Structures are given as C-alpha cells and as structure tokens.
PDB file of N, CA and C in Angstrom:
ATOM      1  N   SER A   1     114.416 114.325  59.914  1.00 43.00           N
ATOM      2  CA  SER A   1     115.792 114.717  60.039  1.00 43.00           C
ATOM      3  C   SER A   1     116.786 113.511  59.452  1.00 43.00           C
ATOM      4  N   CYS A   2     117.875 113.734  58.598  1.00 46.00           N
ATOM      5  CA  CYS A   2     118.579 112.684  58.110  1.00 46.00           C
ATOM      6  C   CYS A   2     119.545 112.433  59.135  1.00 46.00           C
ATOM      7  N   PHE A   3     119.520 113.033  60.197  1.00 47.00           N
ATOM      8  CA  PHE A   3     120.576 112.566  61.340  1.00 47.00           C
ATOM      9  C   PHE A   3     119.908 112.514  62.733  1.00 47.00           C
ATOM     10  N   PRO A   4     119.203 111.122  62.674  1.00 44.00           N
ATOM     11  CA  PRO A   4     118.556 110.850  64.080  1.00 44.00           C
ATOM     12  C   PRO A   4     119.041 110.778  65.095  1.00 44.00           C
ATOM     13  N   PHE A   5     120.424 110.652  65.109  1.00 45.00           N
ATOM     14  CA  PHE A   5     121.042 110.720  66.634  1.00 45.00           C
ATOM     15  C   PHE A   5     121.412 111.911  67.170  1.00 45.00           C
ATOM     16  N   ARG A   6     121.037 112.990  66.173  1.00 48.00           N
ATOM     17  CA  ARG A   6     120.954 114.109  67.043  1.00 48.00           C
ATOM     18  C   ARG A   6     120.025 114.334  67.953  1.00 48.00           C
ATOM     19  N   ASP A   7     118.881 114.133  67.874  1.00 48.00           N
ATOM     20  CA  ASP A   7     117.837 114.368  68.807  1.00 48.00           C
ATOM     21  C   ASP A   7     118.212 113.503  70.034  1.00 48.00           C
ATOM     22  N   ARG A   8     118.568 112.073  69.717  1.00 42.00           N
ATOM     23  CA  ARG A   8     118.967 111.345  70.860  1.00 42.00           C
ATOM     24  C   ARG A   8     120.033 111.942  71.664  1.00 42.00           C
ATOM     25  N   LEU A   9     121.077 112.371  71.152  1.00 42.00           N
ATOM     26  CA  LEU A   9     122.082 113.232  72.064  1.00 42.00           C
ATOM     27  C   LEU A   9     121.456 114.352  72.731  1.00 42.00           C
ATOM     28  N   ARG A  10     120.692 115.247  72.208  1.00 45.00           N
ATOM     29  CA  ARG A  10     120.041 116.450  72.771  1.00 45.00           C
ATOM     30  C   ARG A  10     119.221 115.992  73.804  1.00 45.00           C
ATOM     31  N   ARG A  11     118.724 114.804  74.043  1.00 40.00           N
ATOM     32  CA  ARG A  11     117.686 114.557  75.032  1.00 40.00           C
ATOM     33  C   ARG A  11     118.521 113.784  76.121  1.00 40.00           C
ATOM     34  N   SER A  12     119.522 113.108  75.918  1.00 42.00           N
ATOM     35  CA  SER A  12     120.240 112.403  76.752  1.00 42.00           C
ATOM     36  C   SER A  12     121.504 113.417  77.396  1.00 42.00           C
ATOM     37  N   PRO A  13     121.177 113.513  78.814  1.00 45.00           N
ATOM     38  CA  PRO A  13     122.213 114.109  79.299  1.00 45.00           C
ATOM     39  C   PRO A  13     123.620 113.228  79.712  1.00 45.00           C
ATOM     40  N   THR A  14     124.844 113.802  80.253  1.00 46.00           N
ATOM     41  CA  THR A  14     125.626 112.876  80.555  1.00 46.00           C
ATOM     42  C   THR A  14     125.962 113.284  81.829  1.00 46.00           C
ATOM     43  N   GLU A  15     126.313 111.849  82.609  1.00 47.00           N
ATOM     44  CA  GLU A  15     126.577 112.175  83.901  1.00 47.00           C
ATOM     45  C   GLU A  15     127.820 112.219  84.349  1.00 47.00           C
ATOM     46  N   GLN A  16     128.236 113.167  85.169  1.00 46.00           N
ATOM     47  CA  GLN A  16     129.691 113.350  85.585  1.00 46.00           C
ATOM     48  C   GLN A  16     129.636 113.026  87.156  1.00 46.00           C
ATOM     49  N   TYR A  17     131.019 112.510  87.267  1.00 47.00           N
ATOM     50  CA  TYR A  17     130.913 112.074  88.586  1.00 47.00           C
ATOM     51  C   TYR A  17     131.878 112.882  89.438  1.00 47.00           C
ATOM     52  N   PHE A  18     131.247 113.534  90.835  1.00 47.00           N
ATOM     53  CA  PHE A  18     132.428 114.503  91.249  1.00 47.00           C
ATOM     54  C   PHE A  18     132.168 113.918  92.838  1.00 47.00           C
ATOM     55  N   GLY A  19     132.717 113.003  93.421  1.00 49.00           N
ATOM     56  CA  GLY A  19     132.950 112.530  94.733  1.00 49.00           C
ATOM     57  C   GLY A  19     131.550 111.601  94.647  1.00 49.00           C
ATOM     58  N   GLU A  20     130.907 111.960  95.641  1.00 47.00           N
ATOM     59  CA  GLU A  20     129.540 111.434  95.393  1.00 47.00           C
ATOM     60  C   GLU A  20     128.376 112.140  94.932  1.00 47.00           C
ATOM     61  N   LYS A  21     128.337 113.151  94.258  1.00 48.00           N
ATOM     62  CA  LYS A  21     127.782 114.095  93.435  1.00 48.00           C
ATOM     63  C   LYS A  21     127.462 113.688  92.232  1.00 48.00           C
ATOM     64  N   ILE A  22     126.384 113.511  91.622  1.00 46.00           N
ATOM     65  CA  ILE A  22     126.182 113.306  90.114  1.00 46.00           C
ATOM     66  C   ILE A  22     125.639 114.494  89.341  1.00 46.00           C
ATOM     67  N   LEU A  23     126.562 115.257  88.515  1.00 50.00           N
ATOM     68  CA  LEU A  23     126.262 116.378  87.679  1.00 50.00           C
ATOM     69  C   LEU A  23     125.720 116.071  86.207  1.00 50.00           C
ATOM     70  N   LEU A  24     124.516 116.358  85.949  1.00 59.00           N
ATOM     71  CA  LEU A  24     123.930 116.093  84.663  1.00 59.00           C
ATOM     72  C   LEU A  24     124.097 117.171  83.775  1.00 59.00           C
ATOM     73  N   MET A  25     124.987 117.051  82.547  1.00 72.00           N
ATOM     74  CA  MET A  25     125.297 117.980  81.728  1.00 72.00           C
ATOM     75  C   MET A  25     124.363 117.866  80.772  1.00 72.00           C
ATOM     76  N   ARG A  26     124.171 118.919  79.945  1.00 81.00           N
ATOM     77  CA  ARG A  26     123.377 119.232  78.634  1.00 81.00           C
ATOM     78  C   ARG A  26     124.091 119.905  77.502  1.00 81.00           C
ATOM     79  N   TYR A  27     123.664 120.075  76.513  1.00 85.00           N
ATOM     80  CA  TYR A  27     124.384 120.747  75.483  1.00 85.00           C
ATOM     81  C   TYR A  27     123.430 121.479  74.619  1.00 85.00           C
ATOM     82  N   SER A  28     123.264 122.919  74.023  1.00 86.00           N
ATOM     83  CA  SER A  28     122.752 123.733  73.268  1.00 86.00           C
ATOM     84  C   SER A  28     123.346 124.397  72.329  1.00 86.00           C
ATOM     85  N   PHE A  29     122.651 124.584  71.461  1.00 85.00           N
ATOM     86  CA  PHE A  29     123.482 125.304  70.179  1.00 85.00           C
ATOM     87  C   PHE A  29     122.910 126.763  70.127  1.00 85.00           C
ATOM     88  N   HIS A  30     123.813 127.960  70.067  1.00 85.00           N
ATOM     89  CA  HIS A  30     123.168 129.273  69.903  1.00 85.00           C
ATOM     90  C   HIS A  30     122.619 128.995  68.328  1.00 85.00           C
ATOM     91  N   PRO A  31     121.671 129.330  68.135  1.00 86.00           N
ATOM     92  CA  PRO A  31     121.110 129.694  66.678  1.00 86.00           C
ATOM     93  C   PRO A  31     121.723 129.631  65.479  1.00 86.00           C
ATOM     94  N   GLU A  32     122.886 130.713  65.701  1.00 87.00           N
ATOM     95  CA  GLU A  32     123.814 130.831  64.586  1.00 87.00           C
ATOM     96  C   GLU A  32     124.792 129.800  64.391  1.00 87.00           C
ATOM     97  N   ALA A  33     124.908 129.012  65.338  1.00 87.00           N
ATOM     98  CA  ALA A  33     125.800 128.292  65.321  1.00 87.00           C
ATOM     99  C   ALA A  33     125.222 126.940  64.827  1.00 87.00           C
ATOM    100  N   GLU A  34     123.649 126.658  65.029  1.00 88.00           N
ATOM    101  CA  GLU A  34     123.173 125.516  64.609  1.00 88.00           C
ATOM    102  C   GLU A  34     123.007 125.681  63.099  1.00 88.00           C
ATOM    103  N   ALA A  35     122.995 126.909  62.489  1.00 89.00           N
ATOM    104  CA  ALA A  35     122.946 127.198  61.072  1.00 89.00           C
ATOM    105  C   ALA A  35     123.893 127.104  60.564  1.00 89.00           C
ATOM    106  N   GLU A  36     125.273 127.520  61.038  1.00 90.00           N
ATOM    107  CA  GLU A  36     126.637 127.175  60.343  1.00 90.00           C
ATOM    108  C   GLU A  36     126.888 125.861  60.548  1.00 90.00           C
ATOM    109  N   PHE A  37     126.196 124.954  61.547  1.00 90.00           N
ATOM    110  CA  PHE A  37     126.814 123.468  61.356  1.00 90.00           C
ATOM    111  C   PHE A  37     125.806 122.825  60.164  1.00 90.00           C
ATOM    112  N   GLY A  38     124.674 123.463  60.037  1.00 91.00           N
ATOM    113  CA  GLY A  38     123.777 122.677  59.103  1.00 91.00           C
ATOM    114  C   GLY A  38     124.466 123.033  57.709  1.00 91.00           C
ATOM    115  N   HIS A  39     124.802 124.191  57.500  1.00 92.00           N
ATOM    116  CA  HIS A  39     125.556 124.649  56.029  1.00 92.00           C
ATOM    117  C   HIS A  39     126.938 123.795  55.889  1.00 92.00           C
ATOM    118  N   ALA A  40     127.567 123.797  57.048  1.00 92.00           N
ATOM    119  CA  ALA A  40     128.821 122.709  56.898  1.00 92.00           C
ATOM    120  C   ALA A  40     128.561 121.281  56.264  1.00 92.00           C
ATOM    121  N   ILE A  41     127.361 120.860  57.129  1.00 92.00           N
ATOM    122  CA  ILE A  41     127.075 119.370  56.696  1.00 92.00           C
ATOM    123  C   ILE A  41     126.513 119.162  55.351  1.00 92.00           C
ATOM    124  N   GLU A  42     125.871 120.424  54.845  1.00 93.00           N
ATOM    125  CA  GLU A  42     125.296 120.287  53.439  1.00 93.00           C
ATOM    126  C   GLU A  42     126.689 120.610  52.577  1.00 93.00           C
ATOM    127  N   TYR A  43     127.659 121.141  52.702  1.00 94.00           N
ATOM    128  CA  TYR A  43     128.742 121.683  52.095  1.00 94.00           C
ATOM    129  C   TYR A  43     129.537 119.940  51.915  1.00 94.00           C
ATOM    130  N   TYR A  44     129.529 119.295  52.733  1.00 94.00           N
ATOM    131  CA  TYR A  44     130.500 118.275  52.752  1.00 94.00           C
ATOM    132  C   TYR A  44     129.801 116.931  52.146  1.00 94.00           C
ATOM    133  N   GLU A  45     128.348 117.041  52.327  1.00 94.00           N
ATOM    134  CA  GLU A  45     127.594 116.230  51.516  1.00 94.00           C
ATOM    135  C   GLU A  45     127.681 116.360  49.961  1.00 94.00           C
ATOM    136  N   GLU A  46     127.788 117.543  49.820  1.00 95.00           N
ATOM    137  CA  GLU A  46     127.940 117.919  48.306  1.00 95.00           C
ATOM    138  C   GLU A  46     129.435 117.603  47.685  1.00 95.00           C
ATOM    139  N   CYS A  47     130.372 117.392  48.734  1.00 95.00           N
ATOM    140  CA  CYS A  47     131.495 117.258  48.189  1.00 95.00           C
ATOM    141  C   CYS A  47     131.833 115.712  47.614  1.00 95.00           C
ATOM    142  N   GLU A  48     131.027 115.062  48.681  1.00 95.00           N
ATOM    143  CA  GLU A  48     130.901 113.531  48.505  1.00 95.00           C
ATOM    144  C   GLU A  48     129.905 112.842  49.548  1.00 95.00           C
ATOM    145  N   LYS A  49     129.271 112.010  49.056  1.00 93.00           N
ATOM    146  CA  LYS A  49     128.135 111.256  49.492  1.00 93.00           C
ATOM    147  C   LYS A  49     128.772 110.763  50.877  1.00 93.00           C
ATOM    148  N   ASN A  50     127.826 111.106  51.937  1.00 92.00           N
ATOM    149  CA  ASN A  50     128.194 110.460  53.295  1.00 92.00           C
ATOM    150  C   ASN A  50     129.099 111.419  53.977  1.00 92.00           C
ATOM    151  N   LEU A  51     129.830 112.310  53.477  1.00 95.00           N
ATOM    152  CA  LEU A  51     131.012 113.066  53.945  1.00 95.00           C
ATOM    153  C   LEU A  51     130.183 113.877  55.105  1.00 95.00           C
ATOM    154  N   GLY A  52     129.005 114.349  54.866  1.00 93.00           N
ATOM    155  CA  GLY A  52     128.278 115.233  55.739  1.00 93.00           C
ATOM    156  C   GLY A  52     127.958 114.523  56.924  1.00 93.00           C
ATOM    157  N   TYR A  53     127.504 113.431  56.781  1.00 93.00           N
ATOM    158  CA  TYR A  53     127.057 112.675  57.740  1.00 93.00           C
ATOM    159  C   TYR A  53     128.444 112.149  58.584  1.00 93.00           C
ATOM    160  N   ASP A  54     129.484 111.909  58.045  1.00 94.00           N
ATOM    161  CA  ASP A  54     130.605 111.610  58.549  1.00 94.00           C
ATOM    162  C   ASP A  54     130.971 113.107  59.777  1.00 94.00           C
ATOM    163  N   PHE A  55     130.995 114.168  58.988  1.00 94.00           N
ATOM    164  CA  PHE A  55     131.110 115.366  59.903  1.00 94.00           C
ATOM    165  C   PHE A  55     130.318 115.602  61.166  1.00 94.00           C
ATOM    166  N   ALA A  56     129.384 115.345  60.730  1.00 92.00           N
ATOM    167  CA  ALA A  56     128.184 115.383  61.781  1.00 92.00           C
ATOM    168  C   ALA A  56     128.428 114.522  63.096  1.00 92.00           C
ATOM    169  N   VAL A  57     128.771 113.331  62.707  1.00 93.00           N
ATOM    170  CA  VAL A  57     129.243 112.326  63.605  1.00 93.00           C
ATOM    171  C   VAL A  57     130.277 112.757  64.594  1.00 93.00           C
ATOM    172  N   GLU A  58     131.287 112.991  63.728  1.00 94.00           N
ATOM    173  CA  GLU A  58     132.399 113.634  64.358  1.00 94.00           C
ATOM    174  C   GLU A  58     132.296 114.637  65.340  1.00 94.00           C
ATOM    175  N   VAL A  59     131.464 115.944  64.831  1.00 92.00           N
ATOM    176  CA  VAL A  59     131.129 117.142  65.749  1.00 92.00           C
ATOM    177  C   VAL A  59     130.324 116.541  66.877  1.00 92.00           C
ATOM    178  N   TYR A  60     129.393 115.629  66.791  1.00 90.00           N
ATOM    179  CA  TYR A  60     128.804 115.064  68.074  1.00 90.00           C
ATOM    180  C   TYR A  60     129.600 114.495  68.805  1.00 90.00           C
ATOM    181  N   SER A  61     130.532 113.887  68.521  1.00 92.00           N
ATOM    182  CA  SER A  61     131.439 112.951  69.334  1.00 92.00           C
ATOM    183  C   SER A  61     132.225 114.227  70.264  1.00 92.00           C
ATOM    184  N   VAL A  62     132.856 115.230  69.557  1.00 91.00           N
ATOM    185  CA  VAL A  62     133.399 116.201  70.157  1.00 91.00           C
ATOM    186  C   VAL A  62     132.568 116.778  71.192  1.00 91.00           C
ATOM    187  N   ILE A  63     131.258 117.059  70.725  1.00 89.00           N
ATOM    188  CA  ILE A  63     130.328 117.627  71.890  1.00 89.00           C
ATOM    189  C   ILE A  63     129.855 116.750  73.074  1.00 89.00           C
ATOM    190  N   GLU A  64     129.870 115.336  72.833  1.00 88.00           N
ATOM    191  CA  GLU A  64     129.715 114.517  74.062  1.00 88.00           C
ATOM    192  C   GLU A  64     130.778 114.696  74.796  1.00 88.00           C
ATOM    193  N   ARG A  65     132.105 114.781  74.459  1.00 90.00           N
ATOM    194  CA  ARG A  65     133.513 114.692  75.236  1.00 90.00           C
ATOM    195  C   ARG A  65     133.401 116.170  75.940  1.00 90.00           C
ATOM    196  N   ALA A  66     133.003 117.053  75.331  1.00 88.00           N
ATOM    197  CA  ALA A  66     132.774 118.462  75.929  1.00 88.00           C
ATOM    198  C   ALA A  66     131.981 118.264  77.021  1.00 88.00           C
ATOM    199  N   VAL A  67     130.942 117.745  76.917  1.00 86.00           N
ATOM    200  CA  VAL A  67     129.832 117.503  77.974  1.00 86.00           C
ATOM    201  C   VAL A  67     130.471 117.051  78.845  1.00 86.00           C
ATOM    202  N   SER A  68     131.154 115.731  78.669  1.00 86.00           N
ATOM    203  CA  SER A  68     131.750 114.791  79.707  1.00 86.00           C
ATOM    204  C   SER A  68     132.681 115.395  80.352  1.00 86.00           C
ATOM    205  N   TYR A  69     133.486 116.179  79.937  1.00 88.00           N
ATOM    206  CA  TYR A  69     134.850 116.837  80.452  1.00 88.00           C
ATOM    207  C   TYR A  69     134.651 118.066  80.100  1.00 88.00           C
ATOM    208  N   PRO A  70     133.989 119.145  80.488  1.00 88.00           N
ATOM    209  CA  PRO A  70     134.002 120.564  80.008  1.00 88.00           C
ATOM    210  C   PRO A  70     135.187 121.461  80.084  1.00 88.00           C
ATOM    211  N   LYS A  71     135.834 120.999  81.131  1.00 90.00           N
ATOM    212  CA  LYS A  71     137.230 121.627  81.144  1.00 90.00           C
ATOM    213  C   LYS A  71     138.438 121.237  80.542  1.00 90.00           C
ATOM    214  N   ALA A  72     137.954 120.189  80.246  1.00 92.00           N
ATOM    215  CA  ALA A  72     139.481 119.690  79.261  1.00 92.00           C
ATOM    216  C   ALA A  72     140.048 120.257  78.117  1.00 92.00           C
ATOM    217  N   TRP A  73     139.268 121.406  77.677  1.00 92.00           N
ATOM    218  CA  TRP A  73     139.787 122.154  76.489  1.00 92.00           C
ATOM    219  C   TRP A  73     140.409 123.441  76.806  1.00 92.00           C
ATOM    220  N   PRO A  74     141.249 124.244  76.409  1.00 93.00           N
ATOM    221  CA  PRO A  74     141.859 125.344  76.614  1.00 93.00           C
ATOM    222  C   PRO A  74     140.849 126.547  76.531  1.00 93.00           C
ATOM    223  N   ILE A  75     141.057 127.566  77.322  1.00 93.00           N
ATOM    224  CA  ILE A  75     140.206 128.496  77.186  1.00 93.00           C
ATOM    225  C   ILE A  75     140.886 129.481  75.967  1.00 93.00           C
ATOM    226  N   ILE A  76     139.958 129.978  74.929  1.00 91.00           N
ATOM    227  CA  ILE A  76     141.075 130.916  74.161  1.00 91.00           C
ATOM    228  C   ILE A  76     140.565 132.225  74.286  1.00 91.00           C
ATOM    229  N   GLU A  77     139.623 132.943  75.388  1.00 89.00           N
ATOM    230  CA  GLU A  77     139.316 134.057  75.609  1.00 89.00           C
ATOM    231  C   GLU A  77     138.045 134.143  76.355  1.00 89.00           C
ATOM    232  N   ASP A  78     137.908 135.070  77.208  1.00 89.00           N
ATOM    233  CA  ASP A  78     136.798 134.979  78.543  1.00 89.00           C
ATOM    234  C   ASP A  78     136.496 133.530  78.988  1.00 89.00           C
ATOM    235  N   GLU A  79     135.680 133.128  78.923  1.00 88.00           N
ATOM    236  CA  GLU A  79     135.120 131.668  79.279  1.00 88.00           C
ATOM    237  C   GLU A  79     134.997 130.609  78.154  1.00 88.00           C
ATOM    238  N   ILE A  80     135.172 131.180  76.975  1.00 90.00           N
ATOM    239  CA  ILE A  80     134.966 130.596  76.005  1.00 90.00           C
ATOM    240  C   ILE A  80     136.139 129.618  75.624  1.00 90.00           C
ATOM    241  N   ARG A  81     135.900 128.308  75.493  1.00 91.00           N
ATOM    242  CA  ARG A  81     136.737 127.145  75.149  1.00 91.00           C
ATOM    243  C   ARG A  81     136.520 126.470  73.717  1.00 91.00           C
ATOM    244  N   ARG A  82     137.677 125.863  73.137  1.00 92.00           N
ATOM    245  CA  ARG A  82     137.607 125.259  71.996  1.00 92.00           C
ATOM    246  C   ARG A  82     137.905 123.818  71.777  1.00 92.00           C
ATOM    247  N   ALA A  83     137.414 123.012  71.142  1.00 93.00           N
ATOM    248  CA  ALA A  83     137.646 121.754  71.190  1.00 93.00           C
ATOM    249  C   ALA A  83     137.499 121.470  69.616  1.00 93.00           C
ATOM    250  N   LEU A  84     138.754 120.863  69.181  1.00 92.00           N
ATOM    251  CA  LEU A  84     138.856 120.601  68.073  1.00 92.00           C
ATOM    252  C   LEU A  84     138.224 119.218  67.605  1.00 92.00           C
ATOM    253  N   VAL A  85     137.747 119.381  66.014  1.00 93.00           N
ATOM    254  CA  VAL A  85     137.058 118.262  65.426  1.00 93.00           C
ATOM    255  C   VAL A  85     138.129 117.239  64.842  1.00 93.00           C
ATOM    256  N   LYS A  86     138.055 115.864  64.875  1.00 93.00           N
ATOM    257  CA  LYS A  86     138.981 115.088  64.145  1.00 93.00           C
ATOM    258  C   LYS A  86     138.561 115.034  62.719  1.00 93.00           C
ATOM    259  N   ARG A  87     139.426 114.822  61.773  1.00 94.00           N
ATOM    260  CA  ARG A  87     139.357 114.838  60.671  1.00 94.00           C
ATOM    261  C   ARG A  87     138.643 115.893  59.567  1.00 94.00           C
ATOM    262  N   PHE A  88     138.298 116.935  60.133  1.00 94.00           N
ATOM    263  CA  PHE A  88     137.775 118.201  59.561  1.00 94.00           C
ATOM    264  C   PHE A  88     138.265 119.385  60.257  1.00 94.00           C
ATOM    265  N   PRO A  89     138.665 120.540  59.411  1.00 92.00           N
ATOM    266  CA  PRO A  89     139.359 121.586  59.872  1.00 92.00           C
ATOM    267  C   PRO A  89     138.526 122.758  60.568  1.00 92.00           C
ATOM    268  N   TYR A  90     137.754 122.093  61.871  1.00 91.00           N
ATOM    269  CA  TYR A  90     136.652 122.824  62.751  1.00 91.00           C
ATOM    270  C   TYR A  90     137.098 122.769  64.216  1.00 91.00           C
ATOM    271  N   GLY A  91     137.052 123.878  64.782  1.00 91.00           N
ATOM    272  CA  GLY A  91     136.712 123.781  66.222  1.00 91.00           C
ATOM    273  C   GLY A  91     135.519 124.126  66.707  1.00 91.00           C
ATOM    274  N   ILE A  92     135.006 123.337  67.825  1.00 90.00           N
ATOM    275  CA  ILE A  92     133.901 123.996  68.477  1.00 90.00           C
ATOM    276  C   ILE A  92     134.046 124.794  69.499  1.00 90.00           C
ATOM    277  N   LEU A  93     133.561 126.018  69.532  1.00 90.00           N
ATOM    278  CA  LEU A  93     133.588 127.135  70.655  1.00 90.00           C
ATOM    279  C   LEU A  93     132.516 126.894  71.372  1.00 90.00           C
ATOM    280  N   TYR A  94     132.704 126.371  72.905  1.00 89.00           N
ATOM    281  CA  TYR A  94     131.821 126.608  73.728  1.00 89.00           C
ATOM    282  C   TYR A  94     131.778 127.035  75.113  1.00 89.00           C
ATOM    283  N   SER A  95     130.750 127.564  75.796  1.00 88.00           N
ATOM    284  CA  SER A  95     131.009 128.088  77.343  1.00 88.00           C
ATOM    285  C   SER A  95     130.416 127.091  78.018  1.00 88.00           C
ATOM    286  N   GLU A  96     130.967 126.590  79.171  1.00 85.00           N
ATOM    287  CA  GLU A  96     130.066 126.211  80.499  1.00 85.00           C
ATOM    288  C   GLU A  96     129.071 126.938  81.147  1.00 85.00           C
ATOM    289  N   GLU A  97     127.496 126.941  80.995  1.00 80.00           N
ATOM    290  CA  GLU A  97     126.878 127.725  81.583  1.00 80.00           C
ATOM    291  C   GLU A  97     126.056 126.819  82.571  1.00 80.00           C
ATOM    292  N   SER A  98     126.094 126.751  83.700  1.00 71.00           N
ATOM    293  CA  SER A  98     125.380 126.138  84.872  1.00 71.00           C
ATOM    294  C   SER A  98     125.608 124.776  84.719  1.00 71.00           C
ATOM    295  N   GLU A  99     124.629 124.082  84.295  1.00 68.00           N
ATOM    296  CA  GLU A  99     124.867 122.674  83.820  1.00 68.00           C
ATOM    297  C   GLU A  99     124.478 122.478  82.629  1.00 68.00           C
ATOM    298  N   GLU A 100     124.938 123.026  81.812  1.00 71.00           N
ATOM    299  CA  GLU A 100     124.810 123.040  80.156  1.00 71.00           C
ATOM    300  C   GLU A 100     126.328 123.482  79.518  1.00 71.00           C
ATOM    301  N   ILE A 101     126.368 122.690  78.438  1.00 74.00           N
ATOM    302  CA  ILE A 101     127.468 123.102  77.189  1.00 74.00           C
ATOM    303  C   ILE A 101     126.668 124.139  76.284  1.00 74.00           C
ATOM    304  N   PHE A 102     127.050 125.237  76.108  1.00 71.00           N
ATOM    305  CA  PHE A 102     126.302 126.230  74.957  1.00 71.00           C
ATOM    306  C   PHE A 102     127.499 126.562  74.067  1.00 71.00           C
ATOM    307  N   THR A 103     127.179 126.229  72.707  1.00 73.00           N
ATOM    308  CA  THR A 103     127.793 126.515  71.596  1.00 73.00           C
ATOM    309  C   THR A 103     127.751 128.092  71.393  1.00 73.00           C
ATOM    310  N   GLN A 104     128.844 128.733  70.975  1.00 68.00           N
ATOM    311  CA  GLN A 104     129.039 130.181  70.903  1.00 68.00           C
ATOM    312  C   GLN A 104     128.366 130.462  69.414  1.00 68.00           C
ATOM    313  N   PRO A 105     128.039 131.580  69.002  1.00 58.00           N
ATOM    314  CA  PRO A 105     127.444 132.285  67.642  1.00 58.00           C
ATOM    315  C   PRO A 105     128.484 131.908  66.635  1.00 58.00           C
ATOM    316  N   THR A 106     129.887 132.272  66.922  1.00 58.00           N
ATOM    317  CA  THR A 106     130.766 131.704  66.069  1.00 58.00           C
ATOM    318  C   THR A 106     131.220 130.353  66.503  1.00 58.00           C
ATOM    319  N   PHE A 107     130.179 129.377  65.807  1.00 55.00           N
ATOM    320  CA  PHE A 107     130.718 127.905  66.299  1.00 55.00           C
ATOM    321  C   PHE A 107     132.095 127.678  65.619  1.00 55.00           C
ATOM    322  N   TRP A 108     132.218 128.115  64.546  1.00 55.00           N
ATOM    323  CA  TRP A 108     133.829 127.271  63.980  1.00 55.00           C
ATOM    324  C   TRP A 108     134.973 128.236  64.011  1.00 55.00           C
ATOM    325  N   ARG A 109     135.981 127.823  64.417  1.00 50.00           N
ATOM    326  CA  ARG A 109     137.392 128.702  64.362  1.00 50.00           C
ATOM    327  C   ARG A 109     138.766 127.625  64.103  1.00 50.00           C
TER     328      ARG A 109
END
C-alpha cells in the first residue's frame, strides 16, 4: 500500500480515560465507505501529485480524533455523527458501536 500509516492506525487502539477505567477504541470502514475513500484518494492524486496522500492524512487525522472523542461531533440522524475533514469538502459519517467507531456506507457527506 502507498499509505503505510493506514495499517498502523488500524492496529493501534486509542486509550480513553473515564475515571479509572481505560476504554480502548478501534475503528473500521464499511466496505462501501472504504471503496469511496480509495476513489477519492485516486481522484486527488490525479489532480496533483501528493494531494491524494495529503487527503488520506487529513482523513486519518479526523478518524483518530473521532476515536479519541467519539461524542464530540453532532448527531445528524439516528446515532450517526459527522466529523468534517480539514482542507477538503468531506465529512466522515460514523457511529459508535460498542468499543469501535464504524464508518457508514455513505462515507462522505
């Protein structure tokens, strides 16, 4: 993969401290969301060299913040929240499921 940090983030849980309890959160992509993400990276890379990489870094930064602070972003419908991506016109739709952040099929909105 041309984005090696992706595997590192996927394997590394984020610790959240709630009093004396430590909650380890992870994240996963819905398969359709992951495909949309890949297409967006390719699109930005075609627009300008390394722009796809920059986009991926911004998306993973938002995911790390969502994993660290899952309730920080507003609910837009049911239990689905949206975290906006800096520099790019995208928002990540996610839900908090048990000890995991799960991106939704319509990843971008």
